[in-house]
mmCIF file of C-alpha atoms in Angstrom:
data_model
loop_
_atom_site.group_PDB
_atom_site.id
_atom_site.type_symbol
_atom_site.label_atom_id
_atom_site.label_comp_id
_atom_site.label_asym_id
_atom_site.label_seq_id
_atom_site.Cartn_x
_atom_site.Cartn_y
_atom_site.Cartn_z
ATOM 1 C CA UNK A 1 0.026 0.027 -0.026
ATOM 2 C CA UNK A 2 1.326 3.430 -0.972
ATOM 3 C CA UNK A 3 1.728 5.874 1.901
ATOM 4 C CA UNK A 4 1.887 9.688 1.673
ATOM 5 C CA UNK A 5 2.414 12.587 3.993
ATOM 6 C CA UNK A 6 -0.684 14.207 2.605
ATOM 7 C CA UNK A 7 -3.566 13.122 0.497
ATOM 8 C CA UNK A 8 -5.714 15.885 -1.062
ATOM 9 C CA UNK A 9 -9.211 14.889 -2.230
ATOM 10 C CA UNK A 10 -10.066 17.220 -4.995
ATOM 11 C CA UNK A 11 -7.985 19.284 -7.391
ATOM 12 C CA UNK A 12 -9.797 22.611 -7.557
ATOM 13 C CA UNK A 13 -8.293 25.892 -6.324
ATOM 14 C CA UNK A 14 -8.190 24.821 -2.591
ATOM 15 C CA UNK A 15 -6.810 21.261 -3.310
ATOM 16 C CA UNK A 16 -4.331 22.448 -5.910
ATOM 17 C CA UNK A 17 -2.863 25.147 -3.641
ATOM 18 C CA UNK A 18 -2.691 22.790 -0.621
ATOM 19 C CA UNK A 19 -1.006 20.050 -2.634
ATOM 20 C CA UNK A 20 1.615 22.335 -4.125
ATOM 21 C CA UNK A 21 2.308 24.047 -0.842
ATOM 22 C CA UNK A 22 2.877 20.676 0.863
ATOM 23 C CA UNK A 23 5.142 19.503 -1.960
ATOM 24 C CA UNK A 24 7.233 22.689 -1.618
ATOM 25 C CA UNK A 25 7.661 21.756 2.064
ATOM 26 C CA UNK A 26 9.254 18.541 0.896
ATOM 27 C CA UNK A 27 6.208 16.300 1.577
ATOM 28 C CA UNK A 28 4.954 13.355 -0.491
ATOM 29 C CA UNK A 29 1.591 14.352 -1.870
ATOM 30 C CA UNK A 30 -1.204 12.501 -3.620
ATOM 31 C CA UNK A 31 -4.167 14.427 -5.278
ATOM 32 C CA UNK A 32 -7.351 12.452 -5.980
ATOM 33 C CA UNK A 33 -9.642 13.741 -8.584
ATOM 34 C CA UNK A 34 -13.003 12.037 -9.527
ATOM 35 C CA UNK A 35 -12.826 13.226 -13.082
ATOM 36 C CA UNK A 36 -10.558 11.802 -15.732
ATOM 37 C CA UNK A 37 -8.526 15.100 -15.752
ATOM 38 C CA UNK A 38 -7.584 17.422 -12.848
ATOM 39 C CA UNK A 39 -9.066 20.800 -12.208
ATOM 40 C CA UNK A 40 -12.109 20.158 -10.037
ATOM 41 C CA UNK A 41 -15.374 22.001 -10.249
ATOM 42 C CA UNK A 42 -13.503 25.298 -10.793
ATOM 43 C CA UNK A 43 -12.044 24.324 -14.136
ATOM 44 C CA UNK A 44 -14.710 21.896 -15.438
ATOM 45 C CA UNK A 45 -18.015 23.467 -14.481
ATOM 46 C CA UNK A 46 -17.418 26.462 -12.250
ATOM 47 C CA UNK A 47 -15.108 29.451 -12.236
ATOM 48 C CA UNK A 48 -13.196 28.952 -15.434
ATOM 49 C CA UNK A 49 -16.200 28.050 -17.668
ATOM 50 C CA UNK A 50 -18.371 30.849 -16.388
ATOM 51 C CA UNK A 51 -15.607 33.490 -16.786
ATOM 52 C CA UNK A 52 -14.738 32.200 -20.256
ATOM 53 C CA UNK A 53 -18.458 32.352 -21.274
ATOM 54 C CA UNK A 54 -18.643 35.771 -19.918
ATOM 55 C CA UNK A 55 -15.610 37.002 -21.895
ATOM 56 C CA UNK A 56 -16.772 35.374 -25.034
ATOM 57 C CA UNK A 57 -20.136 36.919 -24.814
ATOM 58 C CA UNK A 58 -18.733 40.363 -24.142
ATOM 59 C CA UNK A 59 -16.420 40.079 -27.099
ATOM 60 C CA UNK A 60 -18.944 38.669 -29.617
ATOM 61 C CA UNK A 61 -21.717 40.946 -28.578
ATOM 62 C CA UNK A 62 -19.576 44.066 -28.705
ATOM 63 C CA UNK A 63 -20.795 44.888 -25.202
ATOM 64 C CA UNK A 64 -17.770 47.067 -24.177
ATOM 65 C CA UNK A 65 -18.066 49.187 -27.314
ATOM 66 C CA UNK A 66 -21.788 49.918 -27.077
ATOM 67 C CA UNK A 67 -21.157 52.986 -24.922
ATOM 68 C CA UNK A 68 -19.434 54.477 -27.969
ATOM 69 C CA UNK A 69 -21.254 53.011 -30.907
ATOM 70 C CA UNK A 70 -24.742 52.751 -29.329
ATOM 71 C CA UNK A 71 -26.797 49.869 -27.873
ATOM 72 C CA UNK A 72 -27.582 48.462 -31.301
ATOM 73 C CA UNK A 73 -23.879 47.783 -31.995
ATOM 74 C CA UNK A 74 -22.915 44.069 -32.498
ATOM 75 C CA UNK A 75 -19.604 42.400 -33.496
ATOM 76 C CA UNK A 76 -21.593 39.128 -34.480
ATOM 77 C CA UNK A 77 -25.289 39.412 -35.289
ATOM 78 C CA UNK A 78 -26.290 35.874 -34.472
ATOM 79 C CA UNK A 79 -24.529 34.273 -31.597
ATOM 80 C CA UNK A 80 -25.009 30.550 -31.151
ATOM 81 C CA UNK A 81 -24.076 27.913 -28.542
ATOM 82 C CA UNK A 82 -21.433 26.654 -30.822
ATOM 83 C CA UNK A 83 -19.759 30.010 -30.800
ATOM 84 C CA UNK A 84 -19.557 29.876 -26.977
ATOM 85 C CA UNK A 85 -18.544 26.212 -26.779
ATOM 86 C CA UNK A 86 -15.547 26.512 -29.127
ATOM 87 C CA UNK A 87 -13.775 29.141 -26.935
ATOM 88 C CA UNK A 88 -14.806 27.253 -23.833
ATOM 89 C CA UNK A 89 -13.206 24.012 -24.822
ATOM 90 C CA UNK A 90 -9.977 25.661 -25.887
ATOM 91 C CA UNK A 91 -9.696 27.564 -22.621
ATOM 92 C CA UNK A 92 -10.455 24.494 -20.497
ATOM 93 C CA UNK A 93 -7.829 22.352 -22.271
ATOM 94 C CA UNK A 94 -5.230 25.057 -21.687
ATOM 95 C CA UNK A 95 -6.063 25.368 -18.027
ATOM 96 C CA UNK A 96 -5.893 21.612 -17.466
ATOM 97 C CA UNK A 97 -2.542 21.363 -19.292
ATOM 98 C CA UNK A 98 -1.166 24.151 -17.040
ATOM 99 C CA UNK A 99 -2.318 22.405 -13.955
ATOM 100 C CA UNK A 100 -1.012 18.967 -14.942
ATOM 101 C CA UNK A 101 2.418 20.560 -15.656
ATOM 102 C CA UNK A 102 2.314 22.351 -12.259
ATOM 103 C CA UNK A 103 1.664 19.129 -10.429
ATOM 104 C CA UNK A 104 4.349 17.236 -12.443
ATOM 105 C CA UNK A 105 6.983 20.062 -11.807
ATOM 106 C CA UNK A 106 6.345 19.880 -8.062
ATOM 107 C CA UNK A 107 6.325 16.149 -7.845
ATOM 108 C CA UNK A 108 2.715 15.832 -6.882
ATOM 109 C CA UNK A 109 1.214 12.415 -7.854
ATOM 110 C CA UNK A 110 -2.366 12.384 -9.220
ATOM 111 C CA UNK A 111 -4.900 9.638 -9.464
ATOM 112 C CA UNK A 112 -8.337 9.610 -11.104
ATOM 113 C CA UNK A 113 -11.120 7.884 -9.180
ATOM 114 C CA UNK A 114 -13.758 8.324 -6.507
ATOM 115 C CA UNK A 115 -12.366 8.381 -2.973
ATOM 116 C CA UNK A 116 -14.010 7.099 0.260
ATOM 117 C CA UNK A 117 -12.576 6.780 3.661
ATOM 118 C CA UNK A 118 -12.070 3.301 5.156
ATOM 119 C CA UNK A 119 -10.392 4.487 8.248
ATOM 120 C CA UNK A 120 -8.930 7.609 9.980
ATOM 121 C CA UNK A 121 -5.756 7.424 7.891
ATOM 122 C CA UNK A 122 -6.842 5.441 4.905
ATOM 123 C CA UNK A 123 -8.913 5.856 1.853
ATOM 124 C CA UNK A 124 -9.954 3.595 -1.014
ATOM 125 C CA UNK A 125 -10.140 4.940 -4.612
ATOM 126 C CA UNK A 126 -12.331 3.268 -7.226
ATOM 127 C CA UNK A 127 -12.075 3.809 -10.823
ATOM 128 C CA UNK A 128 -14.053 2.283 -13.555
ATOM 129 C CA UNK A 129 -11.640 -0.437 -14.516
ATOM 130 C CA UNK A 130 -9.341 -1.717 -11.682
ATOM 131 C CA UNK A 131 -11.637 -1.959 -8.715
ATOM 132 C CA UNK A 132 -10.439 -0.206 -5.468
ATOM 133 C CA UNK A 133 -6.892 0.689 -4.493
ATOM 134 C CA UNK A 134 -6.140 1.787 -0.903
ATOM 135 C CA UNK A 135 -3.807 4.545 0.137
ATOM 136 C CA UNK A 136 -2.596 5.838 3.556
ATOM 137 C CA UNK A 137 -1.605 9.270 4.631
ATOM 138 C CA UNK A 138 -0.664 11.101 7.820
ATOM 139 C CA UNK A 139 -2.851 14.005 6.943
ATOM 140 C CA UNK A 140 -5.699 14.767 4.547
ATOM 141 C CA UNK A 141 -7.240 17.912 2.968
ATOM 142 C CA UNK A 142 -10.789 17.559 1.851
ATOM 143 C CA UNK A 143 -11.380 19.977 -1.041
ATOM 144 C CA UNK A 144 -14.178 18.223 -2.963
ATOM 145 C CA UNK A 145 -16.131 21.373 -3.726
ATOM 146 C CA UNK A 146 -19.820 21.367 -4.315
ATOM 147 C CA UNK A 147 -22.555 20.309 -6.712
ATOM 148 C CA UNK A 148 -25.769 22.034 -7.727
ATOM 149 C CA UNK A 149 -28.695 21.617 -5.335
ATOM 150 C CA UNK A 150 -31.304 19.758 -7.374
ATOM 151 C CA UNK A 151 -34.651 19.632 -5.590
ATOM 152 C CA UNK A 152 -37.163 16.931 -6.637
ATOM 153 C CA UNK A 153 -39.901 19.278 -7.715
ATOM 154 C CA UNK A 154 -37.667 20.703 -10.460
ATOM 155 C CA UNK A 155 -37.847 18.495 -13.626
ATOM 156 C CA UNK A 156 -34.156 18.759 -14.791
ATOM 157 C CA UNK A 157 -33.754 17.456 -18.255
ATOM 158 C CA UNK A 158 -30.585 19.140 -19.653
ATOM 159 C CA UNK A 159 -32.715 20.434 -22.557
ATOM 160 C CA UNK A 160 -34.738 23.343 -21.258
ATOM 161 C CA UNK A 161 -34.518 22.889 -17.444
ATOM 162 C CA UNK A 162 -30.930 22.824 -16.285
ATOM 163 C CA UNK A 163 -28.503 23.721 -13.630
ATOM 164 C CA UNK A 164 -25.185 25.693 -13.636
ATOM 165 C CA UNK A 165 -23.117 22.565 -14.431
ATOM 166 C CA UNK A 166 -25.175 22.011 -17.576
ATOM 167 C CA UNK A 167 -24.711 25.495 -18.744
ATOM 168 C CA UNK A 168 -20.955 25.253 -18.358
ATOM 169 C CA UNK A 169 -20.618 21.893 -20.102
ATOM 170 C CA UNK A 170 -22.980 22.649 -23.002
ATOM 171 C CA UNK A 171 -23.689 26.365 -23.397
ATOM 172 C CA UNK A 172 -26.791 27.348 -25.483
ATOM 173 C CA UNK A 173 -28.474 30.585 -26.330
ATOM 174 C CA UNK A 174 -32.194 30.419 -25.554
ATOM 175 C CA UNK A 175 -34.714 32.876 -26.842
ATOM 176 C CA UNK A 176 -35.866 33.609 -23.273
ATOM 177 C CA UNK A 177 -34.666 32.497 -19.930
ATOM 178 C CA UNK A 178 -35.808 32.228 -16.297
ATOM 179 C CA UNK A 179 -33.020 32.176 -13.715
ATOM 180 C CA UNK A 180 -34.033 30.797 -10.227
ATOM 181 C CA UNK A 181 -31.683 32.066 -7.455
ATOM 182 C CA UNK A 182 -29.942 35.369 -7.166
ATOM 183 C CA UNK A 183 -26.798 34.257 -5.508
ATOM 184 C CA UNK A 184 -23.406 34.831 -7.139
ATOM 185 C CA UNK A 185 -23.892 32.052 -9.734
ATOM 186 C CA UNK A 186 -27.434 33.040 -10.684
ATOM 187 C CA UNK A 187 -26.572 36.741 -10.996
ATOM 188 C CA UNK A 188 -23.536 36.026 -13.101
ATOM 189 C CA UNK A 189 -25.412 33.757 -15.624
ATOM 190 C CA UNK A 190 -28.428 36.000 -15.615
ATOM 191 C CA UNK A 191 -26.440 39.072 -16.590
ATOM 192 C CA UNK A 192 -24.292 37.127 -19.075
ATOM 193 C CA UNK A 193 -27.355 35.908 -21.049
ATOM 194 C CA UNK A 194 -28.903 39.387 -20.703
ATOM 195 C CA UNK A 195 -25.793 40.790 -22.395
ATOM 196 C CA UNK A 196 -26.703 38.541 -25.298
ATOM 197 C CA UNK A 197 -30.067 40.290 -25.473
ATOM 198 C CA UNK A 198 -31.877 37.253 -24.165
ATOM 199 C CA UNK A 199 -35.021 38.314 -22.195
ATOM 200 C CA UNK A 200 -34.216 37.193 -18.629
ATOM 201 C CA UNK A 201 -36.498 36.883 -15.603
ATOM 202 C CA UNK A 202 -34.662 36.513 -12.345
ATOM 203 C CA UNK A 203 -36.535 34.873 -9.401
ATOM 204 C CA UNK A 204 -35.380 35.098 -5.789
ATOM 205 C CA UNK A 205 -37.368 34.091 -2.632
ATOM 206 C CA UNK A 206 -35.588 36.803 -0.601
ATOM 207 C CA UNK A 207 -36.439 40.467 -0.762
ATOM 208 C CA UNK A 208 -32.814 41.311 -1.271
ATOM 209 C CA UNK A 209 -29.882 39.542 -2.902
ATOM 210 C CA UNK A 210 -26.063 39.515 -2.510
ATOM 211 C CA UNK A 211 -26.470 40.795 1.069
ATOM 212 C CA UNK A 212 -22.789 40.850 1.764
ATOM 213 C CA UNK A 213 -22.395 43.642 -0.756
ATOM 214 C CA UNK A 214 -22.934 47.337 0.125
ATOM 215 C CA UNK A 215 -26.539 48.249 -0.580
ATOM 216 C CA UNK A 216 -25.692 51.389 -2.585
ATOM 217 C CA UNK A 217 -23.748 49.168 -5.018
ATOM 218 C CA UNK A 218 -26.710 46.768 -5.202
ATOM 219 C CA UNK A 219 -29.136 49.565 -5.924
ATOM 220 C CA UNK A 220 -27.045 50.867 -8.766
ATOM 221 C CA UNK A 221 -26.694 47.316 -10.032
ATOM 222 C CA UNK A 222 -30.423 46.727 -9.939
ATOM 223 C CA UNK A 223 -30.944 49.949 -11.744
ATOM 224 C CA UNK A 224 -28.600 48.823 -14.502
ATOM 225 C CA UNK A 225 -30.456 45.436 -14.851
ATOM 226 C CA UNK A 226 -33.850 47.052 -15.104
ATOM 227 C CA UNK A 227 -32.595 49.514 -17.545
ATOM 228 C CA UNK A 228 -31.694 46.881 -20.016
ATOM 229 C CA UNK A 229 -34.974 45.053 -19.603
ATOM 230 C CA UNK A 230 -34.298 42.291 -17.060
ATOM 231 C CA UNK A 231 -37.329 41.323 -15.014
ATOM 232 C CA UNK A 232 -36.719 40.881 -11.271
ATOM 233 C CA UNK A 233 -39.191 38.819 -9.193
ATOM 234 C CA UNK A 234 -37.939 39.260 -5.618
ATOM 235 C CA UNK A 235 -39.637 37.797 -2.524
ATOM 236 C CA UNK A 236 -41.421 35.015 -4.358
ATOM 237 C CA UNK A 237 -40.729 31.256 -4.570
ATOM 238 C CA UNK A 238 -40.906 28.893 -7.399
ATOM 239 C CA UNK A 239 -43.436 26.337 -6.298
ATOM 240 C CA UNK A 240 -43.587 24.189 -9.393
ATOM 241 C CA UNK A 241 -41.929 23.891 -12.786
ATOM 242 C CA UNK A 242 -43.502 22.054 -15.712
ATOM 243 C CA UNK A 243 -42.532 21.688 -19.412
ATOM 244 C CA UNK A 244 -45.554 22.444 -21.668
ATOM 245 C CA UNK A 245 -46.371 20.728 -24.967
ATOM 246 C CA UNK A 246 -44.378 23.339 -26.921
ATOM 247 C CA UNK A 247 -41.207 22.599 -24.810
ATOM 248 C CA UNK A 248 -41.303 25.796 -22.722
ATOM 249 C CA UNK A 249 -40.502 25.838 -19.074
ATOM 250 C CA UNK A 250 -43.461 27.116 -17.037
ATOM 251 C CA UNK A 251 -42.741 28.259 -13.513
ATOM 252 C CA UNK A 252 -45.563 28.741 -11.044
ATOM 253 C CA UNK A 253 -44.677 31.365 -8.317
ATOM 254 C CA UNK A 254 -45.913 31.650 -4.773
ATOM 255 C CA UNK A 255 -47.723 34.926 -5.650
ATOM 256 C CA UNK A 256 -49.922 33.139 -8.127
ATOM 257 C CA UNK A 257 -48.118 34.313 -11.358
ATOM 258 C CA UNK A 258 -46.604 32.050 -13.982
ATOM 259 C CA UNK A 259 -43.464 32.610 -16.128
ATOM 260 C CA UNK A 260 -43.188 30.919 -19.418
ATOM 261 C CA UNK A 261 -39.691 30.905 -21.050
ATOM 262 C CA UNK A 262 -37.810 28.729 -23.517
ATOM 263 C CA UNK A 263 -35.333 27.696 -20.779
ATOM 264 C CA UNK A 264 -35.049 27.682 -17.036
ATOM 265 C CA UNK A 265 -31.734 27.763 -15.161
ATOM 266 C CA UNK A 266 -31.840 26.635 -11.538
ATOM 267 C CA UNK A 267 -29.166 28.224 -9.287
ATOM 268 C CA UNK A 268 -30.750 28.188 -5.946
ATOM 269 C CA UNK A 269 -27.930 26.781 -3.884
ATOM 270 C CA UNK A 270 -25.279 24.166 -3.933
ATOM 271 C CA UNK A 271 -24.385 21.193 -1.612
ATOM 272 C CA UNK A 272 -20.976 19.879 -0.544
ATOM 273 C CA UNK A 273 -19.857 16.924 -2.566
ATOM 274 C CA UNK A 274 -19.203 14.802 0.416
ATOM 275 C CA UNK A 275 -21.841 12.091 0.152
ATOM 276 C CA UNK A 276 -19.593 9.506 -1.410
ATOM 277 C CA UNK A 277 -16.675 10.051 1.070
ATOM 278 C CA UNK A 278 -18.185 7.866 3.776
ATOM 279 C CA UNK A 279 -17.041 10.337 6.359
ATOM 280 C CA UNK A 280 -18.210 8.260 9.311
ATOM 281 C CA UNK A 281 -15.223 5.955 8.620
ATOM 282 C CA UNK A 282 -12.868 8.733 9.707
ATOM 283 C CA UNK A 283 -14.982 10.246 12.412
ATOM 284 C CA UNK A 284 -16.374 13.241 10.549
ATOM 285 C CA UNK A 285 -19.831 14.350 9.813
ATOM 286 C CA UNK A 286 -21.293 16.947 7.385
ATOM 287 C CA UNK A 287 -24.211 19.333 7.794
ATOM 288 C CA UNK A 288 -27.521 18.879 6.039
ATOM 289 C CA UNK A 289 -26.009 20.580 2.916
ATOM 290 C CA UNK A 290 -22.975 18.341 2.866
ATOM 291 C CA UNK A 291 -20.607 21.013 4.216
ATOM 292 C CA UNK A 292 -17.874 20.634 6.663
ATOM 293 C CA UNK A 293 -17.137 22.752 9.750
ATOM 294 C CA UNK A 294 -13.544 23.939 10.293
ATOM 295 C CA UNK A 295 -11.435 26.165 12.485
ATOM 296 C CA UNK A 296 -11.595 29.533 10.562
ATOM 297 C CA UNK A 297 -7.906 30.172 11.206
ATOM 298 C CA UNK A 298 -6.411 26.742 10.484
ATOM 299 C CA UNK A 299 -9.121 25.014 8.429
ATOM 300 C CA UNK A 300 -8.782 21.975 10.714
ATOM 301 C CA UNK A 301 -11.832 19.865 11.143
ATOM 302 C CA UNK A 302 -13.019 18.034 14.318
ATOM 303 C CA UNK A 303 -10.565 15.275 13.442
ATOM 304 C CA UNK A 304 -7.197 16.996 13.909
ATOM 305 C CA UNK A 305 -5.282 15.368 11.055
ATOM 306 C CA UNK A 306 -8.036 16.142 8.549
ATOM 307 C CA UNK A 307 -8.461 19.635 7.060
ATOM 308 C CA UNK A 308 -11.074 21.000 4.695
ATOM 309 C CA UNK A 309 -10.896 24.064 2.376
ATOM 310 C CA UNK A 310 -12.754 25.670 -0.462
ATOM 311 C CA UNK A 311 -16.445 25.594 -1.319
ATOM 312 C CA UNK A 312 -17.043 22.403 0.800
ATOM 313 C CA UNK A 313 -16.803 24.615 3.951
ATOM 314 C CA UNK A 314 -19.270 27.217 2.739
ATOM 315 C CA UNK A 315 -19.155 30.949 2.279
ATOM 316 C CA UNK A 316 -17.647 32.756 0.498
ATOM 317 C CA UNK A 317 -17.138 29.876 -1.999
ATOM 318 C CA UNK A 318 -14.872 31.933 -4.339
ATOM 319 C CA UNK A 319 -11.729 30.555 -6.111
ATOM 320 C CA UNK A 320 -9.428 33.208 -4.729
ATOM 321 C CA UNK A 321 -10.389 32.654 -1.142
ATOM 322 C CA UNK A 322 -10.304 28.857 -1.639
ATOM 323 C CA UNK A 323 -6.619 29.040 -2.764
ATOM 324 C CA UNK A 324 -5.622 30.874 0.367
ATOM 325 C CA UNK A 325 -7.532 28.457 2.573
ATOM 326 C CA UNK A 326 -5.768 25.494 0.994
ATOM 327 C CA UNK A 327 -2.421 27.055 1.405
ATOM 328 C CA UNK A 328 -3.023 27.875 5.118
ATOM 329 C CA UNK A 329 -4.286 24.366 5.745
ATOM 330 C CA UNK A 330 -1.116 22.757 4.298
ATOM 331 C CA UNK A 331 1.103 25.045 6.175
ATOM 332 C CA UNK A 332 -0.659 24.370 9.516
ATOM 333 C CA UNK A 333 -0.740 20.558 8.799
ATOM 334 C CA UNK A 334 3.039 20.398 8.653
ATOM 335 C CA UNK A 335 4.012 23.121 11.237
ATOM 336 C CA UNK A 336 5.247 25.587 8.640
ATOM 337 C CA UNK A 337 4.967 29.276 9.384
ATOM 338 C CA UNK A 338 1.507 30.274 8.289
ATOM 339 C CA UNK A 339 0.722 33.440 6.496
ATOM 340 C CA UNK A 340 -1.672 35.301 8.608
ATOM 341 C CA UNK A 341 -5.245 34.775 7.535
ATOM 342 C CA UNK A 342 -6.495 38.012 5.985
ATOM 343 C CA UNK A 343 -8.968 39.882 8.217
ATOM 344 C CA UNK A 344 -11.111 40.421 5.073
ATOM 345 C CA UNK A 345 -11.183 38.503 1.872
ATOM 346 C CA UNK A 346 -11.761 40.443 -1.305
ATOM 347 C CA UNK A 347 -14.781 39.213 -3.353
ATOM 348 C CA UNK A 348 -15.135 39.516 -6.991
ATOM 349 C CA UNK A 349 -18.503 38.856 -8.807
ATOM 350 C CA UNK A 350 -18.151 38.516 -12.517
ATOM 351 C CA UNK A 351 -21.589 39.730 -13.450
ATOM 352 C CA UNK A 352 -22.211 42.231 -16.263
ATOM 353 C CA UNK A 353 -21.306 44.798 -14.986
ATOM 354 C CA UNK A 354 -18.851 43.236 -12.486
ATOM 355 C CA UNK A 355 -18.765 43.925 -8.757
ATOM 356 C CA UNK A 356 -15.826 43.805 -6.338
ATOM 357 C CA UNK A 357 -15.657 44.496 -2.682
ATOM 358 C CA UNK A 358 -13.401 44.158 0.343
ATOM 359 C CA UNK A 359 -13.945 44.812 3.981
ATOM 360 C CA UNK A 360 -17.113 46.018 5.822
ATOM 361 C CA UNK A 361 -20.120 47.504 4.074
ATOM 362 C CA UNK A 362 -21.477 50.967 4.985
ATOM 363 C CA UNK A 363 -24.275 49.245 6.831
ATOM 364 C CA UNK A 364 -21.843 47.223 8.974
ATOM 365 C CA UNK A 365 -19.731 50.297 9.696
ATOM 366 C CA UNK A 366 -22.847 52.177 10.873
ATOM 367 C CA UNK A 367 -23.840 49.266 13.098
ATOM 368 C CA UNK A 368 -20.387 49.319 14.792
ATOM 369 C CA UNK A 369 -20.600 53.006 15.399
ATOM 370 C CA UNK A 370 -17.320 53.742 13.498
ATOM 371 C CA UNK A 371 -16.794 57.179 12.010
ATOM 372 C CA UNK A 372 -16.415 57.046 8.267
ATOM 373 C CA UNK A 373 -16.576 59.040 5.083
ATOM 374 C CA UNK A 374 -17.921 57.992 1.697
ATOM 375 C CA UNK A 375 -16.325 58.727 -1.690
ATOM 376 C CA UNK A 376 -17.874 58.018 -5.089
ATOM 377 C CA UNK A 377 -15.849 57.939 -8.298
ATOM 378 C CA UNK A 378 -17.770 59.006 -11.365
#
């Protein structure tokens, strides 16, 4: 049985950074990825695909030049799914090649397969051909990421009712779109398709969205969305979704209204991809959304030799913060001097237009009774 100093389960931003940091400390590292190629959710269905899609849309639609040439300006008149998919595949192949080279250069071993714990220091990895192989390690980092939450009352069919993973793997341009969920992912995709002049209706059960962003920024953002024709349905729930005889997705809302669009994208939450890990074998449990609880300074779980980082531990679920979490976890695991955890992480939301923020909002500053001044650049 092969033994390692560290086994990292997952090769997204958190897993990648943890593995390379440990390797630079001279440790023997194994990375387990359940896909055939490394990269994790971030490369295959998350961060990289959505940002590539956004950039492709902005380029082909002439979005950035419309302020000069007018709203009717287009670089390409008819933009189809194949236009988006070609750039996407090229970008993903490049990102995966870079990551594979990075692992090889640092002596990190990788294996494809689905991991499960069979003891506190042992995992079994199953692939489709050779059965299971067991590996041991002194320490682990769980960085398996998340998967879209798929409630039973939503008839997902990958044709006209789909989730964010489906969009990333097979982008299409519907004639009209309902987006359910105004979190970061929902907002990004809703505004990307709106930039293609697709009529978009955004449905969110809360009265507000992106509540960790300063309200003044959100007010300006909402004004921009409404100005370009996006319909916002806030404070209502989607109680039922059906596909009618014409192939349209019909959403029944809690206020009695119905929305009929060619496609529906469901982005109302994600769950930690921990179900297959058999955590009970190593003494861990996840919450009802599959997430793991960690020490916020060290990213150590309740089992001292097991760490968790990235989206699987919850908010803020951003690639940049996940990388830092993975690095801190690896440093703590092997007693290396840890970079101090930032008091505030910067957040970037790649909507159209984009939003970035760091530190406290004006509302939080007021609540703390701290004197402050506001500046607005125009």
